[in-house]
Amino acid sequence: MIAYQLEILQKSREAVLRLTEGLTEQQLNKIPEGFNNNIAWNVIHLVVTQQLLCYKLAGKDMYVSDEIVNNYRKGTAPNPSQPVSLKEFEAFKIELMKNVERIKNDYNKVDNFNSYTTSAGVTLNTINDAIAFNNYHEGLHTGYIIALLRAI
């Protein structure tokens, strides 16, 4: 079961990479009318949320800084005066895929998990729950990225 969930994570992130391939800095940072965020924010938000759900709730060190977490966690929005550069975005795309391998390697090291009820009303009690819910979350944001691509 967990191998299947991790395969879904891998495939969904590969899809995000394909969707964002070749975009300009302007396209990545554009916030179209009717939207609260942009493509760059959504991709970095995926990195941050997976770290919070699968590492922080498990009492493990995250692979992202507190500053990045604070700028891209739920409830935040892009700062138009600080656009994400292409170089920064490329680094986050690398992190997006590195974190798939990291969770595969770190999964068996999780021996504790702090229960958490998400804003969707789903209570996460185990690392397996967190990985499964994260996949749902990634699907939502992949949809947002597709909508943003159509709007830019």
mmCIF file with all atom_site columns, C-alpha atoms in Angstrom:
data_model
loop_
_atom_site.group_PDB
_atom_site.id
_atom_site.type_symbol
_atom_site.label_atom_id
_atom_site.label_alt_id
_atom_site.label_comp_id
_atom_site.label_asym_id
_atom_site.label_entity_id
_atom_site.label_seq_id
_atom_site.pdbx_PDB_ins_code
_atom_site.Cartn_x
_atom_site.Cartn_y
_atom_site.Cartn_z
_atom_site.occupancy
_atom_site.B_iso_or_equiv
_atom_site.pdbx_formal_charge
_atom_site.auth_seq_id
_atom_site.auth_comp_id
_atom_site.auth_asym_id
_atom_site.auth_atom_id
_atom_site.pdbx_PDB_model_num
ATOM 1   C CA . MET A 1 1   ? 0.000   0.000  0.000   1.00 0.00 ? 1   MET A CA 1
ATOM 2   C CA . ILE A 1 2   ? 2.676   2.535  0.942   1.00 0.00 ? 2   ILE A CA 1
ATOM 3   C CA . ALA A 1 3   ? 4.714   1.731  -2.163  1.00 0.00 ? 3   ALA A CA 1
ATOM 4   C CA . TYR A 1 4   ? 1.637   2.545  -4.250  1.00 0.00 ? 4   TYR A CA 1
ATOM 5   C CA . GLN A 1 5   ? 1.087   5.870  -2.454  1.00 0.00 ? 5   GLN A CA 1
ATOM 6   C CA . LEU A 1 6   ? 4.730   6.796  -3.004  1.00 0.00 ? 6   LEU A CA 1
ATOM 7   C CA . GLU A 1 7   ? 4.405   5.885  -6.688  1.00 0.00 ? 7   GLU A CA 1
ATOM 8   C CA . ILE A 1 8   ? 1.422   8.244  -6.932  1.00 0.00 ? 8   ILE A CA 1
ATOM 9   C CA . LEU A 1 9   ? 3.550   10.987 -5.327  1.00 0.00 ? 9   LEU A CA 1
ATOM 10  C CA . GLN A 1 10  ? 6.354   10.354 -7.819  1.00 0.00 ? 10  GLN A CA 1
ATOM 11  C CA . LYS A 1 11  ? 4.035   10.398 -10.842 1.00 0.00 ? 11  LYS A CA 1
ATOM 12  C CA . SER A 1 12  ? 2.112   13.487 -9.735  1.00 0.00 ? 12  SER A CA 1
ATOM 13  C CA . ARG A 1 13  ? 5.325   15.415 -9.201  1.00 0.00 ? 13  ARG A CA 1
ATOM 14  C CA . GLU A 1 14  ? 6.634   14.340 -12.596 1.00 0.00 ? 14  GLU A CA 1
ATOM 15  C CA . ALA A 1 15  ? 3.384   15.724 -14.045 1.00 0.00 ? 15  ALA A CA 1
ATOM 16  C CA . VAL A 1 16  ? 3.956   19.053 -12.260 1.00 0.00 ? 16  VAL A CA 1
ATOM 17  C CA . LEU A 1 17  ? 7.455   19.220 -13.733 1.00 0.00 ? 17  LEU A CA 1
ATOM 18  C CA . ARG A 1 18  ? 6.066   18.629 -17.230 1.00 0.00 ? 18  ARG A CA 1
ATOM 19  C CA . LEU A 1 19  ? 3.420   21.319 -16.716 1.00 0.00 ? 19  LEU A CA 1
ATOM 20  C CA . THR A 1 20  ? 5.996   23.908 -15.651 1.00 0.00 ? 20  THR A CA 1
ATOM 21  C CA . GLU A 1 21  ? 8.628   23.072 -18.241 1.00 0.00 ? 21  GLU A CA 1
ATOM 22  C CA . GLY A 1 22  ? 9.811   26.050 -20.262 1.00 0.00 ? 22  GLY A CA 1
ATOM 23  C CA . LEU A 1 23  ? 7.817   28.693 -18.402 1.00 0.00 ? 23  LEU A CA 1
ATOM 24  C CA . THR A 1 24  ? 9.319   32.156 -18.111 1.00 0.00 ? 24  THR A CA 1
ATOM 25  C CA . GLU A 1 25  ? 9.921   33.946 -14.828 1.00 0.00 ? 25  GLU A CA 1
ATOM 26  C CA . GLN A 1 26  ? 7.005   36.235 -15.674 1.00 0.00 ? 26  GLN A CA 1
ATOM 27  C CA . GLN A 1 27  ? 4.670   33.287 -16.293 1.00 0.00 ? 27  GLN A CA 1
ATOM 28  C CA . LEU A 1 28  ? 5.729   31.572 -13.051 1.00 0.00 ? 28  LEU A CA 1
ATOM 29  C CA . ASN A 1 29  ? 5.047   34.702 -10.997 1.00 0.00 ? 29  ASN A CA 1
ATOM 30  C CA . LYS A 1 30  ? 1.898   36.007 -12.706 1.00 0.00 ? 30  LYS A CA 1
ATOM 31  C CA . ILE A 1 31  ? -1.193  36.142 -10.510 1.00 0.00 ? 31  ILE A CA 1
ATOM 32  C CA . PRO A 1 32  ? -4.128  36.227 -12.934 1.00 0.00 ? 32  PRO A CA 1
ATOM 33  C CA . GLU A 1 33  ? -7.307  38.077 -12.062 1.00 0.00 ? 33  GLU A CA 1
ATOM 34  C CA . GLY A 1 34  ? -9.459  35.936 -9.796  1.00 0.00 ? 34  GLY A CA 1
ATOM 35  C CA . PHE A 1 35  ? -6.486  33.999 -8.375  1.00 0.00 ? 35  PHE A CA 1
ATOM 36  C CA . ASN A 1 36  ? -4.664  34.455 -5.052  1.00 0.00 ? 36  ASN A CA 1
ATOM 37  C CA . ASN A 1 37  ? -1.375  32.876 -6.051  1.00 0.00 ? 37  ASN A CA 1
ATOM 38  C CA . ASN A 1 38  ? 0.826   31.845 -8.956  1.00 0.00 ? 38  ASN A CA 1
ATOM 39  C CA . ILE A 1 39  ? 2.495   28.755 -10.397 1.00 0.00 ? 39  ILE A CA 1
ATOM 40  C CA . ALA A 1 40  ? 5.774   29.274 -8.509  1.00 0.00 ? 40  ALA A CA 1
ATOM 41  C CA . TRP A 1 41  ? 3.923   29.573 -5.185  1.00 0.00 ? 41  TRP A CA 1
ATOM 42  C CA . ASN A 1 42  ? 1.948   26.379 -5.866  1.00 0.00 ? 42  ASN A CA 1
ATOM 43  C CA . VAL A 1 43  ? 5.044   24.326 -6.654  1.00 0.00 ? 43  VAL A CA 1
ATOM 44  C CA . ILE A 1 44  ? 6.966   25.561 -3.613  1.00 0.00 ? 44  ILE A CA 1
ATOM 45  C CA . HIS A 1 45  ? 3.842   25.079 -1.491  1.00 0.00 ? 45  HIS A CA 1
ATOM 46  C CA . LEU A 1 46  ? 3.857   21.395 -2.505  1.00 0.00 ? 46  LEU A CA 1
ATOM 47  C CA . VAL A 1 47  ? 7.413   21.044 -1.203  1.00 0.00 ? 47  VAL A CA 1
ATOM 48  C CA . VAL A 1 48  ? 6.531   22.782 2.072   1.00 0.00 ? 48  VAL A CA 1
ATOM 49  C CA . THR A 1 49  ? 3.258   20.975 2.754   1.00 0.00 ? 49  THR A CA 1
ATOM 50  C CA . GLN A 1 50  ? 4.759   17.523 2.241   1.00 0.00 ? 50  GLN A CA 1
ATOM 51  C CA . GLN A 1 51  ? 7.516   18.430 4.683   1.00 0.00 ? 51  GLN A CA 1
ATOM 52  C CA . LEU A 1 52  ? 5.037   19.665 7.294   1.00 0.00 ? 52  LEU A CA 1
ATOM 53  C CA . LEU A 1 53  ? 2.737   16.652 6.960   1.00 0.00 ? 53  LEU A CA 1
ATOM 54  C CA . CYS A 1 54  ? 5.328   13.901 6.677   1.00 0.00 ? 54  CYS A CA 1
ATOM 55  C CA . TYR A 1 55  ? 8.215   15.257 8.737   1.00 0.00 ? 55  TYR A CA 1
ATOM 56  C CA . LYS A 1 56  ? 7.087   17.916 11.215  1.00 0.00 ? 56  LYS A CA 1
ATOM 57  C CA . LEU A 1 57  ? 4.089   15.876 12.363  1.00 0.00 ? 57  LEU A CA 1
ATOM 58  C CA . ALA A 1 58  ? 6.427   12.904 12.760  1.00 0.00 ? 58  ALA A CA 1
ATOM 59  C CA . GLY A 1 59  ? 8.790   14.958 14.925  1.00 0.00 ? 59  GLY A CA 1
ATOM 60  C CA . LYS A 1 60  ? 11.535  14.806 12.289  1.00 0.00 ? 60  LYS A CA 1
ATOM 61  C CA . ASP A 1 61  ? 13.705  17.585 10.911  1.00 0.00 ? 61  ASP A CA 1
ATOM 62  C CA . MET A 1 62  ? 12.383  19.055 7.699   1.00 0.00 ? 62  MET A CA 1
ATOM 63  C CA . TYR A 1 63  ? 14.475  19.524 4.564   1.00 0.00 ? 63  TYR A CA 1
ATOM 64  C CA . VAL A 1 64  ? 13.237  23.104 4.124   1.00 0.00 ? 64  VAL A CA 1
ATOM 65  C CA . SER A 1 65  ? 14.024  26.178 6.181   1.00 0.00 ? 65  SER A CA 1
ATOM 66  C CA . ASP A 1 66  ? 11.583  27.830 8.559   1.00 0.00 ? 66  ASP A CA 1
ATOM 67  C CA . GLU A 1 67  ? 11.692  30.908 6.320   1.00 0.00 ? 67  GLU A CA 1
ATOM 68  C CA . ILE A 1 68  ? 10.507  28.919 3.300   1.00 0.00 ? 68  ILE A CA 1
ATOM 69  C CA . VAL A 1 69  ? 7.821   27.235 5.412   1.00 0.00 ? 69  VAL A CA 1
ATOM 70  C CA . ASN A 1 70  ? 6.599   30.603 6.698   1.00 0.00 ? 70  ASN A CA 1
ATOM 71  C CA . ASN A 1 71  ? 6.456   32.053 3.164   1.00 0.00 ? 71  ASN A CA 1
ATOM 72  C CA . TYR A 1 72  ? 4.713   29.114 1.450   1.00 0.00 ? 72  TYR A CA 1
ATOM 73  C CA . ARG A 1 73  ? 2.575   27.351 4.035   1.00 0.00 ? 73  ARG A CA 1
ATOM 74  C CA . LYS A 1 74  ? -1.217  27.286 3.958   1.00 0.00 ? 74  LYS A CA 1
ATOM 75  C CA . GLY A 1 75  ? -2.682  30.751 4.265   1.00 0.00 ? 75  GLY A CA 1
ATOM 76  C CA . THR A 1 76  ? 0.214   32.581 2.615   1.00 0.00 ? 76  THR A CA 1
ATOM 77  C CA . ALA A 1 77  ? 0.346   34.302 -0.746  1.00 0.00 ? 77  ALA A CA 1
ATOM 78  C CA . PRO A 1 78  ? 3.136   35.339 -3.099  1.00 0.00 ? 78  PRO A CA 1
ATOM 79  C CA . ASN A 1 79  ? 4.876   38.638 -2.439  1.00 0.00 ? 79  ASN A CA 1
ATOM 80  C CA . PRO A 1 80  ? 4.703   40.489 -5.781  1.00 0.00 ? 80  PRO A CA 1
ATOM 81  C CA . SER A 1 81  ? 7.715   42.600 -4.820  1.00 0.00 ? 81  SER A CA 1
ATOM 82  C CA . GLN A 1 82  ? 9.810   39.421 -4.429  1.00 0.00 ? 82  GLN A CA 1
ATOM 83  C CA . PRO A 1 83  ? 9.222   37.238 -7.493  1.00 0.00 ? 83  PRO A CA 1
ATOM 84  C CA . VAL A 1 84  ? 10.762  33.772 -7.639  1.00 0.00 ? 84  VAL A CA 1
ATOM 85  C CA . SER A 1 85  ? 13.700  33.767 -10.047 1.00 0.00 ? 85  SER A CA 1
ATOM 86  C CA . LEU A 1 86  ? 14.144  31.023 -12.624 1.00 0.00 ? 86  LEU A CA 1
ATOM 87  C CA . LYS A 1 87  ? 17.237  29.863 -10.708 1.00 0.00 ? 87  LYS A CA 1
ATOM 88  C CA . GLU A 1 88  ? 15.268  29.608 -7.449  1.00 0.00 ? 88  GLU A CA 1
ATOM 89  C CA . PHE A 1 89  ? 12.425  27.836 -9.192  1.00 0.00 ? 89  PHE A CA 1
ATOM 90  C CA . GLU A 1 90  ? 14.795  25.287 -10.722 1.00 0.00 ? 90  GLU A CA 1
ATOM 91  C CA . ALA A 1 91  ? 16.172  24.566 -7.232  1.00 0.00 ? 91  ALA A CA 1
ATOM 92  C CA . PHE A 1 92  ? 12.650  23.944 -5.918  1.00 0.00 ? 92  PHE A CA 1
ATOM 93  C CA . LYS A 1 93  ? 11.893  21.636 -8.832  1.00 0.00 ? 93  LYS A CA 1
ATOM 94  C CA . ILE A 1 94  ? 14.934  19.600 -7.796  1.00 0.00 ? 94  ILE A CA 1
ATOM 95  C CA . GLU A 1 95  ? 13.689  19.582 -4.186  1.00 0.00 ? 95  GLU A CA 1
ATOM 96  C CA . LEU A 1 96  ? 10.267  18.477 -5.370  1.00 0.00 ? 96  LEU A CA 1
ATOM 97  C CA . MET A 1 97  ? 11.766  15.259 -6.724  1.00 0.00 ? 97  MET A CA 1
ATOM 98  C CA . LYS A 1 98  ? 14.460  14.814 -4.050  1.00 0.00 ? 98  LYS A CA 1
ATOM 99  C CA . ASN A 1 99  ? 11.732  14.796 -1.425  1.00 0.00 ? 99  ASN A CA 1
ATOM 100 C CA . VAL A 1 100 ? 10.089  11.797 -3.063  1.00 0.00 ? 100 VAL A CA 1
ATOM 101 C CA . GLU A 1 101 ? 13.304  9.819  -2.583  1.00 0.00 ? 101 GLU A CA 1
ATOM 102 C CA . ARG A 1 102 ? 13.751  11.224 0.907   1.00 0.00 ? 102 ARG A CA 1
ATOM 103 C CA . ILE A 1 103 ? 10.342  10.092 2.122   1.00 0.00 ? 103 ILE A CA 1
ATOM 104 C CA . LYS A 1 104 ? 10.945  6.650  0.595   1.00 0.00 ? 104 LYS A CA 1
ATOM 105 C CA . ASN A 1 105 ? 14.203  6.423  2.575   1.00 0.00 ? 105 ASN A CA 1
ATOM 106 C CA . ASP A 1 106 ? 12.864  8.024  5.758   1.00 0.00 ? 106 ASP A CA 1
ATOM 107 C CA . TYR A 1 107 ? 9.488   6.273  5.894   1.00 0.00 ? 107 TYR A CA 1
ATOM 108 C CA . ASN A 1 108 ? 10.715  3.373  8.045   1.00 0.00 ? 108 ASN A CA 1
ATOM 109 C CA . LYS A 1 109 ? 12.439  5.774  10.465  1.00 0.00 ? 109 LYS A CA 1
ATOM 110 C CA . VAL A 1 110 ? 9.124   7.269  11.597  1.00 0.00 ? 110 VAL A CA 1
ATOM 111 C CA . ASP A 1 111 ? 8.246   5.832  14.995  1.00 0.00 ? 111 ASP A CA 1
ATOM 112 C CA . ASN A 1 112 ? 6.048   8.643  16.278  1.00 0.00 ? 112 ASN A CA 1
ATOM 113 C CA . PHE A 1 113 ? 3.327   10.784 14.778  1.00 0.00 ? 113 PHE A CA 1
ATOM 114 C CA . ASN A 1 114 ? 1.361   13.709 16.196  1.00 0.00 ? 114 ASN A CA 1
ATOM 115 C CA . SER A 1 115 ? -2.285  13.481 15.135  1.00 0.00 ? 115 SER A CA 1
ATOM 116 C CA . TYR A 1 116 ? -3.527  16.441 13.174  1.00 0.00 ? 116 TYR A CA 1
ATOM 117 C CA . THR A 1 117 ? -6.900  17.354 11.705  1.00 0.00 ? 117 THR A CA 1
ATOM 118 C CA . THR A 1 118 ? -6.570  19.082 8.334   1.00 0.00 ? 118 THR A CA 1
ATOM 119 C CA . SER A 1 119 ? -8.694  21.978 7.129   1.00 0.00 ? 119 SER A CA 1
ATOM 120 C CA . ALA A 1 120 ? -10.525 19.383 4.998   1.00 0.00 ? 120 ALA A CA 1
ATOM 121 C CA . GLY A 1 121 ? -11.652 17.701 8.225   1.00 0.00 ? 121 GLY A CA 1
ATOM 122 C CA . VAL A 1 122 ? -9.425  14.647 7.740   1.00 0.00 ? 122 VAL A CA 1
ATOM 123 C CA . THR A 1 123 ? -7.555  13.484 10.842  1.00 0.00 ? 123 THR A CA 1
ATOM 124 C CA . LEU A 1 124 ? -4.059  12.174 10.199  1.00 0.00 ? 124 LEU A CA 1
ATOM 125 C CA . ASN A 1 125 ? -2.946  9.627  12.798  1.00 0.00 ? 125 ASN A CA 1
ATOM 126 C CA . THR A 1 126 ? -0.014  7.931  11.056  1.00 0.00 ? 126 THR A CA 1
ATOM 127 C CA . ILE A 1 127 ? 2.672   8.608  8.486   1.00 0.00 ? 127 ILE A CA 1
ATOM 128 C CA . ASN A 1 128 ? 0.618   6.494  6.055   1.00 0.00 ? 128 ASN A CA 1
ATOM 129 C CA . ASP A 1 129 ? -2.330  8.832  6.589   1.00 0.00 ? 129 ASP A CA 1
ATOM 130 C CA . ALA A 1 130 ? -0.068  11.843 5.989   1.00 0.00 ? 130 ALA A CA 1
ATOM 131 C CA . ILE A 1 131 ? 1.330   10.437 2.746   1.00 0.00 ? 131 ILE A CA 1
ATOM 132 C CA . ALA A 1 132 ? -2.148  9.551  1.447   1.00 0.00 ? 132 ALA A CA 1
ATOM 133 C CA . PHE A 1 133 ? -3.569  12.965 2.377   1.00 0.00 ? 133 PHE A CA 1
ATOM 134 C CA . ASN A 1 134 ? -0.550  14.693 0.856   1.00 0.00 ? 134 ASN A CA 1
ATOM 135 C CA . ASN A 1 135 ? -1.338  12.969 -2.448  1.00 0.00 ? 135 ASN A CA 1
ATOM 136 C CA . TYR A 1 136 ? -4.873  14.379 -2.319  1.00 0.00 ? 136 TYR A CA 1
ATOM 137 C CA . HIS A 1 137 ? -3.395  17.826 -1.593  1.00 0.00 ? 137 HIS A CA 1
ATOM 138 C CA . GLU A 1 138 ? -0.944  17.507 -4.490  1.00 0.00 ? 138 GLU A CA 1
ATOM 139 C CA . GLY A 1 139 ? -3.819  16.681 -6.828  1.00 0.00 ? 139 GLY A CA 1
ATOM 140 C CA . LEU A 1 140 ? -5.655  19.841 -5.777  1.00 0.00 ? 140 LEU A CA 1
ATOM 141 C CA . HIS A 1 141 ? -2.636  22.012 -6.460  1.00 0.00 ? 141 HIS A CA 1
ATOM 142 C CA . THR A 1 142 ? -1.884  20.289 -9.761  1.00 0.00 ? 142 THR A CA 1
ATOM 143 C CA . GLY A 1 143 ? -5.395  21.347 -10.748 1.00 0.00 ? 143 GLY A CA 1
ATOM 144 C CA . TYR A 1 144 ? -4.659  24.912 -9.637  1.00 0.00 ? 144 TYR A CA 1
ATOM 145 C CA . ILE A 1 145 ? -1.480  24.903 -11.716 1.00 0.00 ? 145 ILE A CA 1
ATOM 146 C CA . ILE A 1 146 ? -3.442  23.745 -14.776 1.00 0.00 ? 146 ILE A CA 1
ATOM 147 C CA . ALA A 1 147 ? -6.007  26.495 -14.202 1.00 0.00 ? 147 ALA A CA 1
ATOM 148 C CA . LEU A 1 148 ? -3.234  29.079 -13.788 1.00 0.00 ? 148 LEU A CA 1
ATOM 149 C CA . LEU A 1 149 ? -1.613  27.915 -17.034 1.00 0.00 ? 149 LEU A CA 1
ATOM 150 C CA . ARG A 1 150 ? -4.891  28.517 -18.855 1.00 0.00 ? 150 ARG A CA 1
ATOM 151 C CA . ALA A 1 151 ? -5.252  31.962 -17.266 1.00 0.00 ? 151 ALA A CA 1
ATOM 152 C CA . ILE A 1 152 ? -1.781  33.214 -18.138 1.00 0.00 ? 152 ILE A CA 1
#
